[in-house]
């Protein structure tokens, strides 16, 4: 009996059958499973388990490390679902997740807590892969047919790399598809193609700082090119790939008809009749992505800028040639735009919350909407208090969790300006009509009564950027930093979505670290941990509110540490002095030489020597201790001993010759630091013999 025949997998198989309409699972393997359906059941069930637990543990699909493992697993599973279950990809795995959570959520509560997040991440990743899956499979068939026509069993490594680089097919997925067709991958060719692309990318990144731009002369030429209209960028508000026509090719200050004459590795610009790429504007960073003719040519788009209505897509031709008039597939990077959307709507919500907490004097002075963060500059005369910052973050979070719909509509500028509580950047020139973005209420509803005081309860702004469909997509908004950048201008930096979750996890880990530090017993180990924690806390990128609380908490730890340190030093100093007094009480002698042990601190030795020099001037004392891997030693020579020829500096110098380091002092006392703790007993012996040589 197989594990797959147990109740561990049966509920997942039942859900799979329900959502796909496929025949029931029969437990067949190998040749007994000719249609591959039972294998697909097992693969998909295993994959959804892996994905759910990995994402719940913080492994978000990406191109690095464990994130890429998650991406490979999902894409391999998605292809199985398409091929064997004939299922649409986009929301496939998320339909199975609730069954798994119901089955295992009690044993593993983290998957229950993260259920909605896991489902959303799976949907986003699937939707991204769905854009290229069909095209990639068709291109694979082209490559496989080419091998067949050449009577070859080999799939060229360069073709495998192109399937990865252009269509997002992990190599193990292509390898699986190749095996199904009786082919194998040329691994060496693949590695060569990968390294060649990596080397080319290095050169492109180095050259990208010198971005191809259109100047006033170029715009003059374009205005006379009747067949090159201004770019229609309305599709940028959608989420699908589109097909567009190349209208102009720009290279080295000239407009060309094709790319054949352009040297390899040179940066070029394309103007299309329409585009779904977002050009940098309004504080929002540009999209990146690809312009593709499947199997023939690909431009890697690294930057998108708008010049007087003409949108220039700049980048590097990865292979093939392009010509004016060619139809290309426009594929922006959805996984980059996804967090940008979160951050842009998050910026609107933050702007709203700032006004609610700090008052109507808040005016936007600048912003940056990037994939990794949002940055918002605004007018305010004083530093924002911790209490105010908490209120701002709390209002933003509550707005997000209402899961409000986000609406947008082009409105005549004069009408739009009259909408009550509408936010706009002072001095900015807006188009007419202007796009109004409203969070939580339809724009049409606003226009029915533009002066309604109720509109103050909503975020309403002029904006031409891309936004989420509903605020719940943002997940969280965490303020990372609040600072002043000029007189009367403040700046807030915040994270949303997965980036916000990541810093929250980081804060949780650091909170546990502080808890462990608080419970540690005072000692050398805790002293070292306090130093390390101080450094790490300074560099910690987490919620500004949480970080302030951590600083206060850490300050209490340091204070307690200092108090404990003082108490221990006092106790150790007393112990040393008691040992000296006890020795002279029990022995009729004028000298005392002793290794006080490894726990005595440096100050205890020096304080004891000082005490002897003041209170027991007629005694000669030499004390040793090992502290933090060093030998701490010090001596006091009585007046009587000094008259016999004993010198404190000479005595400590002889000891230093043995224990390493140096010693020094004034008159009858000398303090030293040695570097050889293993020689401390030899140092004691040397001091003893030195005094005995003077019959002391």
XYZ file of C-alpha atoms in Angstrom:
696
model
C 0.000 0.000 0.000
C 1.390 3.424 -1.001
C 1.332 6.596 1.097
C -0.787 8.066 -1.678
C -3.539 5.561 -0.809
C -3.865 6.925 2.734
C -5.993 9.728 4.160
C -2.936 11.980 3.969
C -3.580 12.389 0.230
C -7.165 11.236 -0.305
C -8.778 14.622 0.597
C -6.428 16.403 -1.834
C -7.227 13.916 -4.597
C -10.952 14.377 -3.981
C -10.597 18.170 -4.276
C -8.530 17.787 -7.442
C -11.213 15.602 -9.000
C -13.911 18.110 -8.056
C -12.191 21.182 -9.472
C -10.899 19.504 -12.655
C -13.708 17.066 -13.450
C -11.105 14.362 -14.076
C -11.660 10.674 -13.398
C -10.957 9.413 -9.871
C -7.466 8.526 -8.630
C -6.725 4.798 -9.171
C -3.263 4.431 -7.649
C -1.540 3.306 -10.849
C 2.192 3.710 -11.530
C 4.456 3.493 -14.561
C 3.143 1.468 -17.485
C -0.110 0.864 -15.608
C -0.772 4.619 -15.822
C -0.635 5.143 -19.611
C -2.530 8.461 -19.613
C -0.383 9.868 -16.769
C -3.439 10.999 -14.793
C -2.533 9.171 -11.575
C 1.025 10.507 -11.786
C -0.385 14.016 -12.223
C -2.591 13.541 -9.142
C 0.482 12.650 -7.088
C 2.670 15.426 -8.517
C 0.088 18.171 -7.963
C -0.779 16.979 -4.433
C 2.898 16.821 -3.457
C 3.543 20.205 -5.027
C 0.667 21.991 -3.283
C 1.869 20.624 0.060
C 5.425 21.813 -0.595
C 4.300 25.225 -1.836
C 1.923 25.872 1.048
C 4.445 25.061 3.749
C 7.337 26.830 2.011
C 5.407 30.066 1.400
C 3.988 29.993 4.943
C 7.590 29.798 6.127
C 8.459 32.970 4.180
C 9.850 31.510 0.937
C 8.321 33.818 -1.692
C 8.753 32.768 -5.352
C 11.625 34.629 -7.013
C 14.827 33.943 -8.943
C 17.170 33.398 -5.986
C 17.855 30.570 -3.562
C 14.887 28.887 -1.945
C 12.576 31.369 -3.674
C 13.617 29.918 -7.027
C 13.027 26.385 -5.739
C 9.449 27.448 -4.911
C 9.050 29.016 -8.377
C 10.335 25.848 -10.097
C 7.995 23.637 -8.085
C 4.989 25.820 -8.898
C 5.737 26.072 -12.611
C 6.377 22.356 -12.962
C 3.103 21.657 -11.147
C 1.244 24.223 -13.270
C 2.365 22.499 -16.434
C 1.145 19.132 -15.090
C -2.218 20.691 -14.286
C -2.503 22.147 -17.804
C -1.289 19.036 -19.626
C -3.003 16.244 -17.711
C -6.025 17.921 -16.111
C -6.650 20.403 -18.942
C -7.055 23.101 -16.282
C -6.768 26.835 -16.657
C -3.704 28.246 -14.893
C -4.040 31.353 -12.785
C -6.020 30.221 -9.745
C -5.447 26.468 -9.790
C -3.301 25.667 -6.746
C -5.121 28.165 -4.533
C -8.315 26.115 -4.927
C -6.593 23.129 -3.280
C -4.977 25.052 -0.406
C -8.150 25.247 1.789
C -8.413 21.439 1.768
C -4.812 21.114 2.917
C -5.327 23.750 5.623
C -8.463 22.030 6.866
C -6.565 18.754 6.949
C -3.306 19.912 8.602
C -4.008 23.370 10.034
C -4.455 22.116 13.594
C -1.041 20.423 13.590
C 0.634 23.301 11.734
C -1.214 26.505 12.728
C 1.150 28.687 10.659
C -0.476 27.466 7.421
C -3.890 28.424 8.780
C -2.631 31.907 9.702
C -1.059 32.375 6.285
C -3.787 30.714 4.204
C -5.035 33.832 2.403
C -1.493 35.092 1.773
C -0.410 31.733 0.360
C -3.411 31.670 -1.977
C -2.742 35.213 -3.201
C 0.961 34.552 -3.842
C 0.137 31.345 -5.713
C -2.407 33.188 -7.864
C 0.020 35.993 -8.691
C 2.801 33.569 -9.602
C 0.499 31.350 -11.643
C -0.971 34.323 -13.490
C 2.532 35.483 -14.380
C 3.520 32.054 -15.712
C 0.209 31.629 -17.539
C 1.154 34.559 -19.776
C 4.046 32.589 -21.238
C 3.112 28.914 -20.687
C 1.173 28.429 -23.930
C 3.714 30.332 -25.994
C 6.601 28.504 -24.338
C 5.038 25.111 -25.018
C 4.525 26.066 -28.670
C 8.144 27.198 -28.904
C 9.292 23.944 -27.285
C 7.385 22.033 -29.955
C 9.203 24.066 -32.616
C 12.583 23.161 -31.116
C 11.577 19.516 -30.673
C 10.398 19.336 -34.304
C 13.676 20.853 -35.480
C 15.571 18.079 -33.659
C 13.280 15.458 -35.191
C 13.835 16.792 -38.720
C 17.589 16.516 -38.149
C 17.099 12.950 -36.879
C 18.609 14.063 -33.564
C 17.688 13.192 -29.989
C 19.366 16.318 -28.667
C 17.651 19.519 -27.612
C 20.183 22.302 -28.068
C 21.310 24.025 -24.887
C 20.851 27.471 -26.439
C 17.184 26.634 -27.091
C 16.768 25.402 -23.504
C 18.248 28.666 -22.251
C 15.849 30.655 -24.429
C 12.892 28.727 -22.995
C 14.138 29.676 -19.533
C 15.066 33.270 -20.264
C 12.137 34.241 -22.498
C 9.294 32.036 -21.267
C 10.309 31.339 -17.668
C 10.595 27.560 -18.125
C 12.864 26.133 -15.373
C 15.463 23.784 -16.823
C 14.071 20.767 -14.974
C 10.658 21.451 -16.548
C 12.173 21.555 -20.046
C 14.132 18.402 -19.231
C 10.897 16.662 -18.228
C 9.201 17.770 -21.450
C 12.208 16.599 -23.444
C 12.100 13.139 -21.849
C 8.407 12.903 -22.755
C 9.430 13.436 -26.389
C 12.373 11.016 -26.250
C 14.922 13.858 -26.249
C 17.781 14.879 -23.997
C 19.265 18.284 -23.156
C 22.806 19.202 -24.119
C 23.855 20.357 -20.642
C 27.201 21.791 -21.780
C 25.578 23.911 -24.475
C 23.026 25.123 -21.946
C 25.733 26.160 -19.493
C 27.652 27.936 -22.265
C 24.501 29.832 -23.271
C 23.822 30.763 -19.637
C 27.354 32.075 -19.086
C 27.287 33.995 -22.378
C 24.008 35.665 -21.390
C 25.389 36.440 -17.927
C 28.487 38.072 -19.425
C 26.376 40.085 -21.865
C 24.133 41.194 -19.010
C 27.151 42.512 -17.101
C 28.082 44.700 -20.040
C 24.503 45.889 -20.462
C 24.181 46.870 -16.804
C 27.457 48.754 -16.990
C 26.285 50.619 -20.091
C 22.743 51.184 -18.800
C 23.871 54.175 -16.751
C 24.241 56.005 -20.090
C 20.540 55.755 -20.928
C 19.399 56.360 -24.494
C 17.230 59.504 -24.435
C 15.302 61.620 -26.909
C 16.212 65.304 -27.085
C 14.365 68.259 -28.591
C 15.885 67.591 -32.023
C 14.699 63.964 -31.960
C 11.216 65.100 -30.990
C 11.268 67.533 -33.904
C 12.039 64.671 -36.275
C 9.256 62.553 -34.771
C 6.708 65.327 -35.211
C 7.425 65.240 -38.956
C 7.119 61.426 -39.175
C 3.404 61.123 -39.939
C 3.466 57.349 -39.602
C 4.714 57.566 -35.976
C 1.811 58.615 -33.718
C 2.093 59.383 -30.027
C 1.951 56.125 -28.071
C -1.371 54.855 -26.752
C -0.522 53.690 -23.229
C -4.028 53.024 -21.953
C -3.253 49.247 -21.804
C -0.806 49.957 -18.939
C -3.779 49.917 -16.583
C -4.518 46.304 -17.526
C -2.611 43.182 -16.530
C -2.349 41.262 -19.803
C 0.227 40.981 -22.526
C -0.700 42.862 -25.687
C 0.464 42.905 -29.293
C 1.819 46.156 -30.692
C 3.497 47.409 -33.853
C 6.982 48.899 -33.983
C 6.710 52.460 -35.283
C 10.287 53.693 -34.812
C 13.724 52.303 -33.945
C 16.170 54.741 -32.356
C 19.944 54.265 -32.189
C 22.892 56.662 -31.994
C 20.789 59.800 -32.597
C 19.116 58.323 -35.676
C 15.784 56.690 -36.478
C 16.347 53.453 -38.406
C 14.160 51.001 -40.297
C 15.687 47.925 -38.668
C 18.281 46.604 -36.241
C 20.401 44.572 -38.677
C 23.063 47.261 -38.947
C 23.237 47.921 -35.183
C 26.306 46.305 -33.527
C 25.607 43.528 -31.034
C 25.267 44.613 -27.405
C 24.285 48.202 -28.175
C 21.426 49.930 -26.365
C 18.473 50.836 -28.604
C 15.039 52.398 -28.207
C 11.694 51.352 -29.689
C 8.525 53.401 -30.089
C 5.320 51.363 -30.489
C 1.832 52.314 -31.571
C 0.541 51.129 -28.181
C 2.071 49.747 -25.011
C 1.190 48.149 -21.689
C 4.520 49.281 -20.194
C 4.419 52.040 -17.595
C 6.808 54.893 -18.376
C 8.459 56.549 -15.383
C 6.323 59.462 -14.206
C 4.432 60.783 -11.194
C 6.977 59.295 -8.803
C 6.325 55.733 -10.035
C 9.282 53.827 -11.440
C 9.123 52.448 -14.979
C 8.261 48.887 -15.890
C 10.796 46.432 -17.253
C 10.118 43.379 -19.389
C 10.373 42.081 -22.955
C 9.278 42.862 -26.491
C 9.154 39.533 -28.290
C 8.561 37.876 -31.621
C 8.415 34.268 -30.419
C 11.369 32.278 -31.650
C 12.646 35.145 -33.818
C 13.683 38.136 -31.728
C 13.599 39.590 -28.220
C 14.370 43.011 -26.817
C 15.079 43.065 -23.073
C 13.382 46.285 -21.937
C 15.332 47.899 -19.100
C 13.823 51.380 -19.063
C 10.686 53.152 -20.278
C 10.424 56.936 -20.560
C 7.833 59.263 -22.085
C 8.810 62.241 -24.259
C 5.978 64.534 -25.378
C 3.611 61.590 -25.673
C 6.120 59.232 -27.366
C 7.028 56.297 -25.133
C 10.560 55.003 -25.642
C 11.317 51.422 -24.623
C 15.082 51.134 -24.188
C 17.127 47.987 -23.794
C 19.244 45.369 -25.523
C 18.446 42.946 -28.305
C 19.013 39.455 -26.923
C 18.701 37.679 -30.277
C 17.269 38.142 -33.764
C 16.440 41.331 -35.633
C 13.558 43.793 -35.471
C 12.150 46.114 -38.130
C 9.687 48.967 -38.286
C 6.246 47.460 -38.877
C 6.956 44.232 -36.951
C 4.285 43.018 -34.550
C 5.709 42.297 -31.104
C 4.300 40.816 -27.901
C 4.596 43.354 -25.071
C 5.342 41.495 -21.846
C 6.002 43.737 -18.857
C 7.391 42.109 -15.703
C 4.255 41.522 -13.640
C 6.250 40.296 -10.640
C 8.008 43.679 -10.534
C 4.848 45.715 -11.084
C 2.914 43.778 -8.438
C 4.768 45.367 -5.454
C 4.822 48.717 -7.293
C 1.004 48.638 -7.395
C 0.947 47.838 -3.677
C 3.273 50.719 -2.929
C 1.398 53.225 -5.107
C -1.996 52.588 -3.537
C -0.211 52.416 -0.187
C 1.155 55.917 -0.853
C -2.382 57.242 -1.381
C -3.551 55.624 1.852
C -0.538 57.012 3.733
C -1.274 60.502 2.369
C -4.862 60.180 3.592
C -3.756 59.005 7.058
C -1.228 61.831 7.393
C -3.960 64.399 6.816
C -6.263 62.649 9.283
C -3.623 62.610 12.040
C -1.588 65.781 11.407
C -4.233 68.037 9.874
C -4.989 69.753 6.576
C -1.599 71.486 6.455
C -0.092 68.325 5.018
C 0.842 68.804 1.341
C 2.720 66.339 -0.838
C 6.201 67.556 -1.790
C 7.471 64.513 -3.626
C 7.244 60.740 -3.788
C 8.936 57.578 -5.026
C 7.043 54.402 -5.826
C 9.495 51.544 -6.349
C 9.158 47.746 -6.103
C 10.988 47.581 -2.787
C 9.534 50.614 -0.976
C 7.493 53.797 -1.079
C 8.845 57.187 -0.130
C 6.623 60.172 0.632
C 7.753 63.762 1.263
C 5.307 66.232 2.793
C 5.091 69.602 4.512
C 5.048 69.579 8.311
C 6.797 71.920 10.720
C 7.860 69.529 13.460
C 9.107 66.016 13.984
C 6.344 63.431 14.169
C 6.011 61.922 17.624
C 5.971 58.185 18.224
C 2.290 58.404 19.212
C 1.425 60.227 15.968
C 3.430 57.742 13.919
C 1.538 54.872 15.547
C -1.773 56.563 14.711
C -0.711 57.077 11.068
C 0.355 53.460 10.666
C -2.754 52.215 12.473
C -5.133 54.272 10.271
C -3.334 53.061 7.158
C -3.547 49.444 8.286
C -7.256 49.698 9.117
C -7.949 51.267 5.702
C -6.064 48.438 3.992
C -7.896 45.741 5.925
C -11.282 47.117 4.941
C -10.413 45.580 1.541
C -11.886 48.585 -0.280
C -12.277 48.568 -4.041
C -10.012 51.015 -5.880
C -11.759 53.031 -8.607
C -10.464 55.317 -11.351
C -12.000 57.493 -14.039
C -11.016 60.353 -16.354
C -12.828 63.516 -15.288
C -12.799 67.063 -16.752
C -10.093 68.923 -14.834
C -12.306 71.822 -13.768
C -14.898 69.426 -12.337
C -12.324 67.185 -10.675
C -10.697 70.099 -8.848
C -14.002 70.807 -7.089
C -14.321 67.342 -5.492
C -14.308 67.789 -1.720
C -11.071 66.674 0.005
C -9.373 65.698 -3.254
C -5.579 65.576 -2.887
C -3.240 66.914 -5.583
C 0.370 68.104 -5.777
C 0.507 71.897 -5.524
C 1.960 73.452 -8.684
C 1.709 70.257 -10.744
C 0.348 70.589 -14.279
C -2.393 68.004 -14.802
C -3.907 66.883 -18.114
C -7.489 67.631 -19.041
C -9.319 65.352 -18.538
C -7.459 64.117 -15.464
C -7.548 60.641 -13.975
C -9.130 60.508 -10.516
C -8.268 57.532 -8.285
C -10.622 56.892 -5.383
C -10.206 54.249 -2.675
C -13.472 52.880 -1.367
C -16.034 54.873 -3.355
C -16.835 54.985 -7.066
C -15.780 58.124 -8.910
C -19.258 58.339 -10.469
C -20.681 58.547 -6.954
C -18.327 61.436 -6.134
C -19.439 63.335 -9.222
C -23.097 63.174 -8.221
C -22.372 65.516 -5.284
C -18.825 66.842 -5.528
C -19.094 69.037 -2.408
C -20.330 66.281 -0.095
C -18.462 66.444 3.251
C -18.561 62.633 3.447
C -15.843 62.464 0.775
C -13.347 63.476 3.446
C -13.537 59.891 4.706
C -11.947 58.564 1.502
C -8.611 58.783 -0.254
C -9.217 60.712 -3.496
C -6.333 61.875 -5.678
C -5.287 62.864 -9.185
C -3.076 60.000 -10.382
C -1.938 58.365 -13.600
C -0.236 55.408 -11.916
C -1.036 51.716 -11.556
C -2.963 50.537 -8.502
C -4.278 47.423 -6.784
C -7.855 46.316 -7.421
C -8.657 46.219 -3.711
C -6.744 47.443 -0.689
C -6.495 43.974 0.844
C -3.955 43.165 -1.880
C -1.516 45.493 -0.096
C -1.638 43.249 3.007
C 0.333 45.540 5.346
C 1.931 48.983 5.493
C 4.930 49.334 7.788
C 6.642 52.700 8.302
C 10.394 52.084 8.270
C 11.682 55.615 8.676
C 10.486 59.146 9.455
C 12.925 62.029 9.127
C 13.359 65.674 8.186
C 14.973 66.410 4.809
C 14.651 70.214 4.748
C 13.102 72.969 6.805
C 9.398 72.185 7.112
C 9.676 69.023 4.955
C 9.387 65.522 6.420
C 9.945 62.165 4.736
C 8.385 58.775 5.412
C 9.691 55.512 3.961
C 7.383 52.504 4.176
C 7.141 48.897 3.023
C 3.999 47.069 1.908
C 3.053 43.517 0.974
C 5.699 40.819 1.204
C 8.402 43.367 2.080
C 6.294 44.450 5.078
C 5.821 40.835 6.131
C 9.576 40.270 5.849
C 10.429 43.142 8.232
C 7.701 41.991 10.621
C 9.297 38.530 10.719
C 12.666 40.197 11.283
C 11.179 42.170 14.181
C 9.702 38.998 15.688
C 13.105 37.306 15.529
C 14.800 40.306 17.140
C 12.124 40.439 19.826
C 12.943 36.840 20.737
C 16.615 37.730 20.744
C 15.993 40.560 23.229
C 13.936 38.200 25.393
C 16.823 35.734 25.497
C 19.233 38.571 26.300
C 17.038 39.732 29.179
C 17.093 36.239 30.679
C 20.850 35.692 30.325
C 22.907 35.593 33.491
C 25.405 38.387 33.882
C 28.847 37.420 32.650
C 31.339 37.694 29.842
C 29.026 35.961 27.359
C 26.222 38.444 28.064
C 28.610 41.398 27.780
C 29.641 40.214 24.300
C 26.033 39.617 23.282
C 25.060 43.124 24.405
C 27.768 44.611 22.173
C 26.668 42.524 19.167
C 22.998 43.290 19.767
C 23.711 47.032 19.941
C 25.410 46.927 16.527
C 22.679 44.786 14.955
C 19.899 46.987 16.366
C 21.452 50.083 14.803
C 21.424 48.427 11.373
C 18.040 46.720 11.754
C 15.539 47.697 9.031
C 12.145 47.209 10.663
C 9.145 49.286 11.686
C 10.321 52.663 13.004
C 7.791 52.314 15.820
C 8.989 48.861 16.797
C 12.613 49.910 16.512
C 12.053 52.809 18.914
C 10.472 50.410 21.400
C 13.348 47.993 20.934
C 15.815 50.822 21.641
C 14.002 51.670 24.879
C 13.930 48.034 25.863
C 17.600 47.569 25.004
C 18.513 50.671 27.024
C 16.935 49.014 30.081
C 18.961 45.861 29.394
C 22.159 47.934 29.201
C 21.259 49.806 32.395
C 20.611 46.550 34.232
C 23.841 45.177 32.814
C 25.827 48.172 34.123
C 24.210 47.908 37.547
C 24.976 44.194 37.654
C 28.492 44.902 36.456
C 29.044 47.495 39.200
C 27.627 45.157 41.835
C 29.824 42.305 40.679
C 32.886 44.530 40.497
C 32.184 45.722 44.014
C 31.747 42.142 45.231
C 34.919 41.013 43.488
C 36.876 43.975 44.843
C 35.672 43.102 48.337
C 36.640 39.478 47.779
C 40.179 40.510 46.811
C 40.529 42.844 49.769
C 39.125 40.184 52.122
C 41.678 37.704 50.789
C 44.503 40.151 51.441
C 43.250 40.961 54.957
C 42.711 37.283 55.770
C 46.236 36.421 54.650
C 47.863 39.019 56.876
C 45.572 38.121 59.788
C 46.627 34.478 59.608
C 50.300 34.897 58.737
C 53.050 36.901 60.368
C 54.468 38.171 57.090
C 55.007 41.395 55.262
C 54.210 40.112 51.727
C 51.384 38.477 49.796
C 51.533 37.046 46.247
C 48.462 35.349 44.784
C 46.584 34.399 41.605
C 43.055 35.604 42.390
C 41.440 33.426 39.694
C 39.761 33.977 36.323
C 36.561 35.699 37.445
C 38.166 38.785 38.946
C 37.798 41.887 36.799
C 40.645 44.237 35.966
C 39.326 47.049 38.151
C 39.288 44.776 41.221
C 43.066 44.269 40.922
C 43.926 47.944 40.391
C 41.537 49.058 43.170
C 43.078 46.532 45.564
C 46.600 47.762 44.813
C 45.461 51.346 45.362
C 43.834 50.323 48.676
C 47.026 48.615 49.855
C 49.138 51.633 48.882
C 46.953 53.823 51.102
C 45.830 51.561 53.952
C 48.559 48.902 54.157
C 51.688 50.824 53.179
C 53.883 48.483 55.215
C 52.878 45.454 53.104
C 54.266 44.244 49.787
C 51.566 42.693 47.606
C 51.520 41.208 44.076
C 48.123 40.164 42.654
C 47.334 38.252 39.469
C 44.115 37.479 37.591
C 43.082 36.232 34.153
C 40.333 38.354 32.555
C 39.076 37.912 28.982
C 42.153 35.956 27.962
C 44.574 38.519 29.420
C 46.762 38.484 32.521
C 45.962 41.406 34.818
C 48.698 41.896 37.417
C 49.771 44.626 39.814
C 52.021 45.202 42.778
C 52.718 47.515 45.699
C 56.154 47.572 47.336
C 56.359 48.730 50.948
C 58.858 51.368 52.067
C 60.815 48.758 54.051
C 61.037 46.471 50.998
C 62.065 49.399 48.851
C 64.954 50.139 51.227
C 66.123 46.542 50.679
C 66.395 47.292 46.958
C 63.055 45.951 45.745
C 61.633 48.047 42.910
C 57.989 47.871 41.819
C 58.910 48.648 38.202
C 61.717 46.073 38.159
C 59.493 43.432 39.763
C 56.606 43.966 37.320
C 59.049 44.049 34.385
C 60.360 40.590 35.329
C 56.797 39.299 35.532
C 55.938 40.910 32.171
C 58.883 39.099 30.583
C 57.050 35.886 31.442
C 53.334 36.712 30.987
C 53.874 39.061 28.030
C 52.707 42.600 27.539
C 53.900 45.599 29.534
C 53.568 47.089 32.992
C 53.989 50.572 34.386
C 53.213 52.859 37.267
C 54.598 55.411 39.703
C 56.837 54.868 42.678
C 55.750 51.970 44.845
C 52.997 50.633 42.537
C 52.862 49.119 39.061
C 49.995 47.657 36.982
C 50.423 45.409 33.937
C 48.522 43.619 31.160
C 49.886 40.293 29.997
C 49.156 38.431 26.781
C 49.952 34.868 27.890
C 47.298 33.643 30.336
C 48.789 30.160 30.266
C 51.933 31.618 31.929
C 50.178 33.184 34.933
C 51.430 30.543 37.403
C 54.962 31.032 36.112
C 54.517 34.760 36.744
C 53.442 34.075 40.344
C 56.474 31.868 40.816
C 58.820 34.516 39.358
C 57.430 37.220 41.664
C 57.786 34.890 44.666
C 61.420 34.060 43.868
C 62.220 37.722 43.295
C 60.994 38.688 46.763
C 62.679 35.652 48.369
C 65.971 36.755 46.872
C 65.673 39.811 49.102
C 64.673 37.629 52.064
C 61.201 39.108 52.127
